[in-house]
């Protein structure tokens, strides 16, 4: 590890120095702050690309707390979260996992898209999300008491719910939840303009395309065009790509492989430009 990095206190390595841009859509900031003061575990619910991750980054900056983010996936094991013994030239040593590290230093631990992780892995968080606030490091023979500042936050996309891939009820009921959706037109316009540098008139056209696509959810689309994809499209246009080509590249092609859906969205794009 870089010597300069090791000289920085571990908790400071995970602090966010620059304010992440976030446009509040309701009262989510004050609600989250109240939950953090009580260290209530939080679930951020909403579709892909609607601002859940940006929100928790903004809140970590606002609260001046370190943030440790874990991108969940189906091959992730409990050891990936908690830690394991490793071997080097000097023998074996214990390496904390990101969840353990967050509990030790008092960070906000954010499990992104937690439903992607196996249920037997997510069970490992249970003791941290009730009155115990402890984590059992069985391989090390240690019962870790979480730092007073520690909070666990998960993001959850209800659109991913299936019989095989969903959170257990015993997991869901350990969290309070904030519901996120796509912003209203004015807020979304402000976000796209700020993140890309595009003008409001062009941003408005892109948002009209997105709103049309979102009306197709459940009628050929599982999810609508996200605010993230709108930002990508606007950035391409600012870069000099023709608007129709940018929309096809960043809005239509990632969203669906169905020829009829693509044709419908392409027609909407043509009508807007």
PDB file of C-alpha atoms in Angstrom:
ATOM      1  CA  UNK A   1       0.000   0.000   0.000  1.00  0.00           C
ATOM      2  CA  UNK A   2       1.128   3.538  -0.748  1.00  0.00           C
ATOM      3  CA  UNK A   3       3.025   4.936   2.284  1.00  0.00           C
ATOM      4  CA  UNK A   4       1.329   8.319   1.846  1.00  0.00           C
ATOM      5  CA  UNK A   5      -2.062   6.608   2.037  1.00  0.00           C
ATOM      6  CA  UNK A   6      -1.201   4.639   5.167  1.00  0.00           C
ATOM      7  CA  UNK A   7      -0.238   7.899   6.892  1.00  0.00           C
ATOM      8  CA  UNK A   8      -3.863   9.054   6.588  1.00  0.00           C
ATOM      9  CA  UNK A   9      -6.156   7.826   9.401  1.00  0.00           C
ATOM     10  CA  UNK A  10      -8.219   4.948   8.046  1.00  0.00           C
ATOM     11  CA  UNK A  11     -11.542   6.688   8.689  1.00  0.00           C
ATOM     12  CA  UNK A  12     -10.401   9.763   6.748  1.00  0.00           C
ATOM     13  CA  UNK A  13      -9.649   7.632   3.692  1.00  0.00           C
ATOM     14  CA  UNK A  14     -13.386   7.035   3.300  1.00  0.00           C
ATOM     15  CA  UNK A  15     -14.550  10.607   3.883  1.00  0.00           C
ATOM     16  CA  UNK A  16     -16.062  12.602   1.024  1.00  0.00           C
ATOM     17  CA  UNK A  17     -14.375  16.003   0.765  1.00  0.00           C
ATOM     18  CA  UNK A  18     -16.392  17.590  -2.044  1.00  0.00           C
ATOM     19  CA  UNK A  19     -20.158  17.967  -1.815  1.00  0.00           C
ATOM     20  CA  UNK A  20     -21.895  15.454  -4.122  1.00  0.00           C
ATOM     21  CA  UNK A  21     -24.614  17.302  -6.054  1.00  0.00           C
ATOM     22  CA  UNK A  22     -28.075  16.201  -4.958  1.00  0.00           C
ATOM     23  CA  UNK A  23     -31.486  17.757  -5.613  1.00  0.00           C
ATOM     24  CA  UNK A  24     -33.946  16.943  -2.839  1.00  0.00           C
ATOM     25  CA  UNK A  25     -37.276  15.653  -4.152  1.00  0.00           C
ATOM     26  CA  UNK A  26     -39.176  15.741  -0.844  1.00  0.00           C
ATOM     27  CA  UNK A  27     -38.204  15.545   2.809  1.00  0.00           C
ATOM     28  CA  UNK A  28     -35.727  12.671   2.452  1.00  0.00           C
ATOM     29  CA  UNK A  29     -32.777  14.643   3.848  1.00  0.00           C
ATOM     30  CA  UNK A  30     -34.446  15.509   7.154  1.00  0.00           C
ATOM     31  CA  UNK A  31     -35.937  12.016   7.456  1.00  0.00           C
ATOM     32  CA  UNK A  32     -32.571  10.391   6.938  1.00  0.00           C
ATOM     33  CA  UNK A  33     -30.873  12.735   9.391  1.00  0.00           C
ATOM     34  CA  UNK A  34     -33.416  11.777  12.059  1.00  0.00           C
ATOM     35  CA  UNK A  35     -32.809   8.076  11.372  1.00  0.00           C
ATOM     36  CA  UNK A  36     -29.047   8.567  11.559  1.00  0.00           C
ATOM     37  CA  UNK A  37     -29.289  10.331  14.921  1.00  0.00           C
ATOM     38  CA  UNK A  38     -31.007   7.185  16.217  1.00  0.00           C
ATOM     39  CA  UNK A  39     -28.682   4.900  14.190  1.00  0.00           C
ATOM     40  CA  UNK A  40     -31.694   3.208  12.640  1.00  0.00           C
ATOM     41  CA  UNK A  41     -30.630   0.978   9.707  1.00  0.00           C
ATOM     42  CA  UNK A  42     -31.972   2.382   6.449  1.00  0.00           C
ATOM     43  CA  UNK A  43     -33.251   0.893   3.199  1.00  0.00           C
ATOM     44  CA  UNK A  44     -33.273   3.088   0.074  1.00  0.00           C
ATOM     45  CA  UNK A  45     -35.916   1.718  -2.303  1.00  0.00           C
ATOM     46  CA  UNK A  46     -36.299   2.674  -5.926  1.00  0.00           C
ATOM     47  CA  UNK A  47     -35.563   1.888  -9.577  1.00  0.00           C
ATOM     48  CA  UNK A  48     -32.129   1.850 -11.165  1.00  0.00           C
ATOM     49  CA  UNK A  49     -30.477   5.209 -11.719  1.00  0.00           C
ATOM     50  CA  UNK A  50     -32.898   7.350  -9.703  1.00  0.00           C
ATOM     51  CA  UNK A  51     -30.302   8.768  -7.283  1.00  0.00           C
ATOM     52  CA  UNK A  52     -30.100   6.362  -4.340  1.00  0.00           C
ATOM     53  CA  UNK A  53     -26.305   6.127  -4.335  1.00  0.00           C
ATOM     54  CA  UNK A  54     -25.856   9.856  -4.918  1.00  0.00           C
ATOM     55  CA  UNK A  55     -28.206  10.504  -1.990  1.00  0.00           C
ATOM     56  CA  UNK A  56     -26.208   8.418   0.485  1.00  0.00           C
ATOM     57  CA  UNK A  57     -22.958  10.000  -0.735  1.00  0.00           C
ATOM     58  CA  UNK A  58     -24.501  13.418  -0.165  1.00  0.00           C
ATOM     59  CA  UNK A  59     -25.691  12.455   3.315  1.00  0.00           C
ATOM     60  CA  UNK A  60     -22.291  11.057   4.300  1.00  0.00           C
ATOM     61  CA  UNK A  61     -20.746  14.364   3.200  1.00  0.00           C
ATOM     62  CA  UNK A  62     -23.408  16.382   5.009  1.00  0.00           C
ATOM     63  CA  UNK A  63     -22.952  14.390   8.231  1.00  0.00           C
ATOM     64  CA  UNK A  64     -19.154  14.386   7.827  1.00  0.00           C
ATOM     65  CA  UNK A  65     -19.011  10.606   8.246  1.00  0.00           C
ATOM     66  CA  UNK A  66     -16.894   8.092   6.320  1.00  0.00           C
ATOM     67  CA  UNK A  67     -18.778   6.035   3.751  1.00  0.00           C
ATOM     68  CA  UNK A  68     -17.820   2.479   2.802  1.00  0.00           C
ATOM     69  CA  UNK A  69     -19.729   1.197  -0.241  1.00  0.00           C
ATOM     70  CA  UNK A  70     -20.051  -2.480  -1.133  1.00  0.00           C
ATOM     71  CA  UNK A  71     -21.422  -3.480  -4.547  1.00  0.00           C
ATOM     72  CA  UNK A  72     -23.317  -6.703  -3.899  1.00  0.00           C
ATOM     73  CA  UNK A  73     -23.259  -9.654  -6.291  1.00  0.00           C
ATOM     74  CA  UNK A  74     -24.368 -13.267  -6.283  1.00  0.00           C
ATOM     75  CA  UNK A  75     -20.873 -14.667  -5.686  1.00  0.00           C
ATOM     76  CA  UNK A  76     -20.271 -12.535  -2.603  1.00  0.00           C
ATOM     77  CA  UNK A  77     -19.754 -14.586   0.548  1.00  0.00           C
ATOM     78  CA  UNK A  78     -20.044 -13.679   4.217  1.00  0.00           C
ATOM     79  CA  UNK A  79     -16.236 -13.703   4.369  1.00  0.00           C
ATOM     80  CA  UNK A  80     -16.147 -11.025   1.657  1.00  0.00           C
ATOM     81  CA  UNK A  81     -18.164  -8.828   3.990  1.00  0.00           C
ATOM     82  CA  UNK A  82     -16.678  -9.783   7.344  1.00  0.00           C
ATOM     83  CA  UNK A  83     -13.052 -10.683   6.621  1.00  0.00           C
ATOM     84  CA  UNK A  84     -10.703 -13.642   6.452  1.00  0.00           C
ATOM     85  CA  UNK A  85      -7.239 -14.862   7.332  1.00  0.00           C
ATOM     86  CA  UNK A  86      -4.633 -14.269   4.637  1.00  0.00           C
ATOM     87  CA  UNK A  87      -1.115 -15.553   4.177  1.00  0.00           C
ATOM     88  CA  UNK A  88       2.024 -13.554   3.481  1.00  0.00           C
ATOM     89  CA  UNK A  89       5.785 -14.000   3.994  1.00  0.00           C
ATOM     90  CA  UNK A  90       5.378 -13.471   7.734  1.00  0.00           C
ATOM     91  CA  UNK A  91       2.597 -16.020   8.177  1.00  0.00           C
ATOM     92  CA  UNK A  92      -1.147 -15.624   8.543  1.00  0.00           C
ATOM     93  CA  UNK A  93      -2.900 -12.393   9.436  1.00  0.00           C
ATOM     94  CA  UNK A  94      -6.493 -11.260   9.752  1.00  0.00           C
ATOM     95  CA  UNK A  95      -7.895  -8.866   7.127  1.00  0.00           C
ATOM     96  CA  UNK A  96     -11.123  -7.074   8.036  1.00  0.00           C
ATOM     97  CA  UNK A  97     -13.830  -7.080   5.389  1.00  0.00           C
ATOM     98  CA  UNK A  98     -15.565  -3.790   4.504  1.00  0.00           C
ATOM     99  CA  UNK A  99     -18.521  -4.421   6.820  1.00  0.00           C
ATOM    100  CA  UNK A 100     -16.229  -5.133   9.762  1.00  0.00           C
ATOM    101  CA  UNK A 101     -14.080  -2.110   8.965  1.00  0.00           C
ATOM    102  CA  UNK A 102     -17.146   0.139   8.861  1.00  0.00           C
ATOM    103  CA  UNK A 103     -18.344  -1.186  12.222  1.00  0.00           C
ATOM    104  CA  UNK A 104     -14.895  -0.601  13.768  1.00  0.00           C
ATOM    105  CA  UNK A 105     -14.353   2.978  12.594  1.00  0.00           C
ATOM    106  CA  UNK A 106     -17.939   4.250  12.785  1.00  0.00           C
ATOM    107  CA  UNK A 107     -18.588   4.593   9.071  1.00  0.00           C
ATOM    108  CA  UNK A 108     -21.841   4.464   7.168  1.00  0.00           C
ATOM    109  CA  UNK A 109     -21.769   1.085   5.410  1.00  0.00           C
ATOM    110  CA  UNK A 110     -23.740   1.068   2.164  1.00  0.00           C
ATOM    111  CA  UNK A 111     -24.681  -2.268   0.598  1.00  0.00           C
ATOM    112  CA  UNK A 112     -25.572  -1.337  -2.972  1.00  0.00           C
ATOM    113  CA  UNK A 113     -28.266  -3.511  -4.620  1.00  0.00           C
ATOM    114  CA  UNK A 114     -28.300  -5.885  -1.666  1.00  0.00           C
ATOM    115  CA  UNK A 115     -30.857  -8.142  -3.347  1.00  0.00           C
ATOM    116  CA  UNK A 116     -28.089  -9.319  -5.688  1.00  0.00           C
ATOM    117  CA  UNK A 117     -26.315 -10.998  -2.754  1.00  0.00           C
ATOM    118  CA  UNK A 118     -27.230 -14.516  -1.644  1.00  0.00           C
ATOM    119  CA  UNK A 119     -29.630 -14.697   1.290  1.00  0.00           C
ATOM    120  CA  UNK A 120     -27.181 -16.734   3.358  1.00  0.00           C
ATOM    121  CA  UNK A 121     -24.708 -13.861   2.971  1.00  0.00           C
ATOM    122  CA  UNK A 122     -27.094 -11.075   3.963  1.00  0.00           C
ATOM    123  CA  UNK A 123     -27.996 -12.953   7.163  1.00  0.00           C
ATOM    124  CA  UNK A 124     -24.537 -11.893   8.398  1.00  0.00           C
ATOM    125  CA  UNK A 125     -25.817  -8.328   8.847  1.00  0.00           C
ATOM    126  CA  UNK A 126     -28.690  -9.230  11.173  1.00  0.00           C
ATOM    127  CA  UNK A 127     -26.864  -8.791  14.472  1.00  0.00           C
ATOM    128  CA  UNK A 128     -25.752  -5.308  13.383  1.00  0.00           C
ATOM    129  CA  UNK A 129     -29.301  -4.184  12.641  1.00  0.00           C
ATOM    130  CA  UNK A 130     -31.000  -4.710  15.995  1.00  0.00           C
ATOM    131  CA  UNK A 131     -30.377  -3.741  19.607  1.00  0.00           C
ATOM    132  CA  UNK A 132     -27.186  -5.838  19.746  1.00  0.00           C
ATOM    133  CA  UNK A 133     -25.202  -3.856  17.138  1.00  0.00           C
ATOM    134  CA  UNK A 134     -22.580  -6.586  17.180  1.00  0.00           C
ATOM    135  CA  UNK A 135     -20.771  -8.624  14.545  1.00  0.00           C
ATOM    136  CA  UNK A 136     -19.465 -12.100  15.271  1.00  0.00           C
ATOM    137  CA  UNK A 137     -16.037 -12.765  13.745  1.00  0.00           C
ATOM    138  CA  UNK A 138     -16.211 -16.506  14.299  1.00  0.00           C
ATOM    139  CA  UNK A 139     -12.969 -17.365  12.519  1.00  0.00           C
ATOM    140  CA  UNK A 140     -11.122 -14.851  14.665  1.00  0.00           C
ATOM    141  CA  UNK A 141     -12.952 -15.602  17.886  1.00  0.00           C
ATOM    142  CA  UNK A 142     -14.070 -11.978  18.331  1.00  0.00           C
ATOM    143  CA  UNK A 143     -17.437 -10.389  19.021  1.00  0.00           C
ATOM    144  CA  UNK A 144     -17.163  -6.881  17.609  1.00  0.00           C
ATOM    145  CA  UNK A 145     -19.284  -4.152  19.177  1.00  0.00           C
ATOM    146  CA  UNK A 146     -20.111  -1.581  16.506  1.00  0.00           C
ATOM    147  CA  UNK A 147     -18.794   1.955  16.927  1.00  0.00           C
ATOM    148  CA  UNK A 148     -21.406   4.451  18.155  1.00  0.00           C
ATOM    149  CA  UNK A 149     -21.364   6.247  14.780  1.00  0.00           C
ATOM    150  CA  UNK A 150     -21.855   3.115  12.671  1.00  0.00           C
ATOM    151  CA  UNK A 151     -24.964   2.845  10.518  1.00  0.00           C
ATOM    152  CA  UNK A 152     -25.946   0.241   7.944  1.00  0.00           C
ATOM    153  CA  UNK A 153     -27.721   1.362   4.750  1.00  0.00           C
ATOM    154  CA  UNK A 154     -28.882  -0.851   1.894  1.00  0.00           C
ATOM    155  CA  UNK A 155     -30.317  -0.058  -1.515  1.00  0.00           C
ATOM    156  CA  UNK A 156     -33.108  -2.192  -2.834  1.00  0.00           C
ATOM    157  CA  UNK A 157     -34.783  -2.234  -6.232  1.00  0.00           C
ATOM    158  CA  UNK A 158     -38.330  -3.630  -5.907  1.00  0.00           C
ATOM    159  CA  UNK A 159     -38.294  -4.250  -9.666  1.00  0.00           C
ATOM    160  CA  UNK A 160     -35.839  -7.111  -9.091  1.00  0.00           C
ATOM    161  CA  UNK A 161     -38.273  -9.039  -6.913  1.00  0.00           C
ATOM    162  CA  UNK A 162     -38.655 -12.685  -7.884  1.00  0.00           C
ATOM    163  CA  UNK A 163     -39.302 -15.826  -5.900  1.00  0.00           C
ATOM    164  CA  UNK A 164     -35.597 -16.656  -6.120  1.00  0.00           C
ATOM    165  CA  UNK A 165     -34.160 -13.148  -5.694  1.00  0.00           C
ATOM    166  CA  UNK A 166     -35.659 -11.047  -2.943  1.00  0.00           C
ATOM    167  CA  UNK A 167     -34.853 -10.018   0.608  1.00  0.00           C
ATOM    168  CA  UNK A 168     -36.087 -12.242   3.372  1.00  0.00           C
ATOM    169  CA  UNK A 169     -38.855 -10.735   5.480  1.00  0.00           C
ATOM    170  CA  UNK A 170     -36.618 -11.095   8.535  1.00  0.00           C
ATOM    171  CA  UNK A 171     -34.086  -8.866   6.770  1.00  0.00           C
ATOM    172  CA  UNK A 172     -36.540  -6.267   5.452  1.00  0.00           C
ATOM    173  CA  UNK A 173     -38.076  -5.677   8.863  1.00  0.00           C
ATOM    174  CA  UNK A 174     -34.740  -4.634  10.347  1.00  0.00           C
ATOM    175  CA  UNK A 175     -34.730  -1.423   8.297  1.00  0.00           C
ATOM    176  CA  UNK A 176     -36.673   1.783   8.010  1.00  0.00           C
ATOM    177  CA  UNK A 177     -37.135   2.743   4.368  1.00  0.00           C
ATOM    178  CA  UNK A 178     -37.100   5.775   2.111  1.00  0.00           C
ATOM    179  CA  UNK A 179     -38.825   5.473  -1.244  1.00  0.00           C
ATOM    180  CA  UNK A 180     -37.113   6.999  -4.274  1.00  0.00           C
ATOM    181  CA  UNK A 181     -38.532   7.508  -7.729  1.00  0.00           C
ATOM    182  CA  UNK A 182     -37.680   9.541 -10.782  1.00  0.00           C
ATOM    183  CA  UNK A 183     -37.748  13.282  -9.997  1.00  0.00           C
ATOM    184  CA  UNK A 184     -40.443  15.660 -11.157  1.00  0.00           C
ATOM    185  CA  UNK A 185     -39.777  17.408 -14.468  1.00  0.00           C
ATOM    186  CA  UNK A 186     -38.344  20.601 -12.994  1.00  0.00           C
ATOM    187  CA  UNK A 187     -35.989  18.776 -10.622  1.00  0.00           C
ATOM    188  CA  UNK A 188     -34.879  16.313 -13.276  1.00  0.00           C
ATOM    189  CA  UNK A 189     -34.161  19.159 -15.684  1.00  0.00           C
ATOM    190  CA  UNK A 190     -31.978  20.849 -13.064  1.00  0.00           C
ATOM    191  CA  UNK A 191     -30.089  17.590 -12.448  1.00  0.00           C
ATOM    192  CA  UNK A 192     -29.440  16.865 -16.133  1.00  0.00           C
ATOM    193  CA  UNK A 193     -28.312  20.438 -16.783  1.00  0.00           C
ATOM    194  CA  UNK A 194     -25.989  20.497 -13.777  1.00  0.00           C
ATOM    195  CA  UNK A 195     -24.416  17.103 -14.469  1.00  0.00           C
ATOM    196  CA  UNK A 196     -23.891  17.600 -18.204  1.00  0.00           C
ATOM    197  CA  UNK A 197     -23.772  21.330 -18.933  1.00  0.00           C
ATOM    198  CA  UNK A 198     -26.583  21.030 -21.475  1.00  0.00           C
ATOM    199  CA  UNK A 199     -29.142  23.831 -21.877  1.00  0.00           C
ATOM    200  CA  UNK A 200     -32.607  23.563 -20.339  1.00  0.00           C
ATOM    201  CA  UNK A 201     -34.410  23.388 -23.690  1.00  0.00           C
ATOM    202  CA  UNK A 202     -32.465  20.320 -24.797  1.00  0.00           C
ATOM    203  CA  UNK A 203     -32.732  18.749 -21.334  1.00  0.00           C
ATOM    204  CA  UNK A 204     -36.504  19.220 -21.525  1.00  0.00           C
ATOM    205  CA  UNK A 205     -36.655  17.286 -24.800  1.00  0.00           C
ATOM    206  CA  UNK A 206     -34.683  14.404 -23.313  1.00  0.00           C
ATOM    207  CA  UNK A 207     -36.952  14.268 -20.282  1.00  0.00           C
ATOM    208  CA  UNK A 208     -40.042  14.121 -22.507  1.00  0.00           C
ATOM    209  CA  UNK A 209     -38.550  11.045 -24.183  1.00  0.00           C
ATOM    210  CA  UNK A 210     -37.870   9.507 -20.784  1.00  0.00           C
ATOM    211  CA  UNK A 211     -41.399  10.162 -19.559  1.00  0.00           C
ATOM    212  CA  UNK A 212     -42.832   8.468 -22.633  1.00  0.00           C
ATOM    213  CA  UNK A 213     -40.597   5.429 -22.032  1.00  0.00           C
ATOM    214  CA  UNK A 214     -41.601   5.270 -18.361  1.00  0.00           C
ATOM    215  CA  UNK A 215     -45.224   4.953 -19.438  1.00  0.00           C
ATOM    216  CA  UNK A 216     -44.237   1.697 -21.149  1.00  0.00           C
ATOM    217  CA  UNK A 217     -43.163   0.049 -17.882  1.00  0.00           C
ATOM    218  CA  UNK A 218     -45.256  -3.096 -17.582  1.00  0.00           C
ATOM    219  CA  UNK A 219     -46.077  -2.926 -21.298  1.00  0.00           C
ATOM    220  CA  UNK A 220     -42.835  -4.257 -22.724  1.00  0.00           C
ATOM    221  CA  UNK A 221     -40.350  -2.548 -20.416  1.00  0.00           C
ATOM    222  CA  UNK A 222     -39.401  -3.718 -16.931  1.00  0.00           C
ATOM    223  CA  UNK A 223     -37.939  -0.310 -16.031  1.00  0.00           C
ATOM    224  CA  UNK A 224     -38.004   3.134 -17.586  1.00  0.00           C
ATOM    225  CA  UNK A 225     -35.210   5.421 -18.719  1.00  0.00           C
ATOM    226  CA  UNK A 226     -33.233   6.437 -15.654  1.00  0.00           C
ATOM    227  CA  UNK A 227     -31.995   9.901 -14.761  1.00  0.00           C
ATOM    228  CA  UNK A 228     -28.475   8.448 -15.064  1.00  0.00           C
ATOM    229  CA  UNK A 229     -29.073   7.545 -18.732  1.00  0.00           C
ATOM    230  CA  UNK A 230     -30.450  11.032 -19.376  1.00  0.00           C
ATOM    231  CA  UNK A 231     -27.219  12.501 -18.014  1.00  0.00           C
ATOM    232  CA  UNK A 232     -25.157  10.192 -20.255  1.00  0.00           C
ATOM    233  CA  UNK A 233     -27.193  11.276 -23.283  1.00  0.00           C
ATOM    234  CA  UNK A 234     -26.818  14.957 -22.453  1.00  0.00           C
ATOM    235  CA  UNK A 235     -23.067  14.545 -21.987  1.00  0.00           C
ATOM    236  CA  UNK A 236     -22.800  12.944 -25.426  1.00  0.00           C
ATOM    237  CA  UNK A 237     -24.730  15.824 -26.988  1.00  0.00           C
ATOM    238  CA  UNK A 238     -22.492  18.381 -25.265  1.00  0.00           C
ATOM    239  CA  UNK A 239     -19.540  16.391 -26.644  1.00  0.00           C
ATOM    240  CA  UNK A 240     -20.846  17.011 -30.151  1.00  0.00           C
ATOM    241  CA  UNK A 241     -22.840  13.863 -30.908  1.00  0.00           C
ATOM    242  CA  UNK A 242     -26.066  14.489 -32.833  1.00  0.00           C
ATOM    243  CA  UNK A 243     -29.064  14.359 -30.467  1.00  0.00           C
ATOM    244  CA  UNK A 244     -30.857  11.513 -32.254  1.00  0.00           C
ATOM    245  CA  UNK A 245     -27.702   9.381 -32.361  1.00  0.00           C
ATOM    246  CA  UNK A 246     -26.978  10.157 -28.703  1.00  0.00           C
ATOM    247  CA  UNK A 247     -30.509   9.160 -27.703  1.00  0.00           C
ATOM    248  CA  UNK A 248     -30.361   5.908 -29.630  1.00  0.00           C
ATOM    249  CA  UNK A 249     -26.969   5.094 -28.139  1.00  0.00           C
ATOM    250  CA  UNK A 250     -27.654   5.972 -24.491  1.00  0.00           C
ATOM    251  CA  UNK A 251     -31.441   5.729 -24.100  1.00  0.00           C
ATOM    252  CA  UNK A 252     -32.804   3.108 -26.486  1.00  0.00           C
ATOM    253  CA  UNK A 253     -30.090   0.480 -27.019  1.00  0.00           C
ATOM    254  CA  UNK A 254     -29.323  -0.119 -23.306  1.00  0.00           C
ATOM    255  CA  UNK A 255     -33.016  -0.301 -22.411  1.00  0.00           C
ATOM    256  CA  UNK A 256     -34.388  -3.022 -24.670  1.00  0.00           C
ATOM    257  CA  UNK A 257     -33.537  -5.583 -27.339  1.00  0.00           C
ATOM    258  CA  UNK A 258     -37.174  -5.871 -28.403  1.00  0.00           C
ATOM    259  CA  UNK A 259     -37.573  -4.574 -31.957  1.00  0.00           C
ATOM    260  CA  UNK A 260     -41.087  -3.190 -31.376  1.00  0.00           C
ATOM    261  CA  UNK A 261     -40.057  -1.311 -28.228  1.00  0.00           C
ATOM    262  CA  UNK A 262     -37.018   0.115 -29.988  1.00  0.00           C
ATOM    263  CA  UNK A 263     -39.156   1.223 -32.924  1.00  0.00           C
ATOM    264  CA  UNK A 264     -41.606   2.936 -30.563  1.00  0.00           C
ATOM    265  CA  UNK A 265     -38.824   4.763 -28.715  1.00  0.00           C
ATOM    266  CA  UNK A 266     -37.056   5.704 -31.956  1.00  0.00           C
ATOM    267  CA  UNK A 267     -40.298   7.229 -33.209  1.00  0.00           C
ATOM    268  CA  UNK A 268     -40.620   9.262 -30.003  1.00  0.00           C
ATOM    269  CA  UNK A 269     -37.053  10.512 -30.414  1.00  0.00           C
ATOM    270  CA  UNK A 270     -37.698  11.514 -34.026  1.00  0.00           C
ATOM    271  CA  UNK A 271     -40.800  13.415 -32.952  1.00  0.00           C
ATOM    272  CA  UNK A 272     -38.855  15.317 -30.280  1.00  0.00           C
ATOM    273  CA  UNK A 273     -36.080  16.323 -32.668  1.00  0.00           C
TER     274      UNK A 273
END
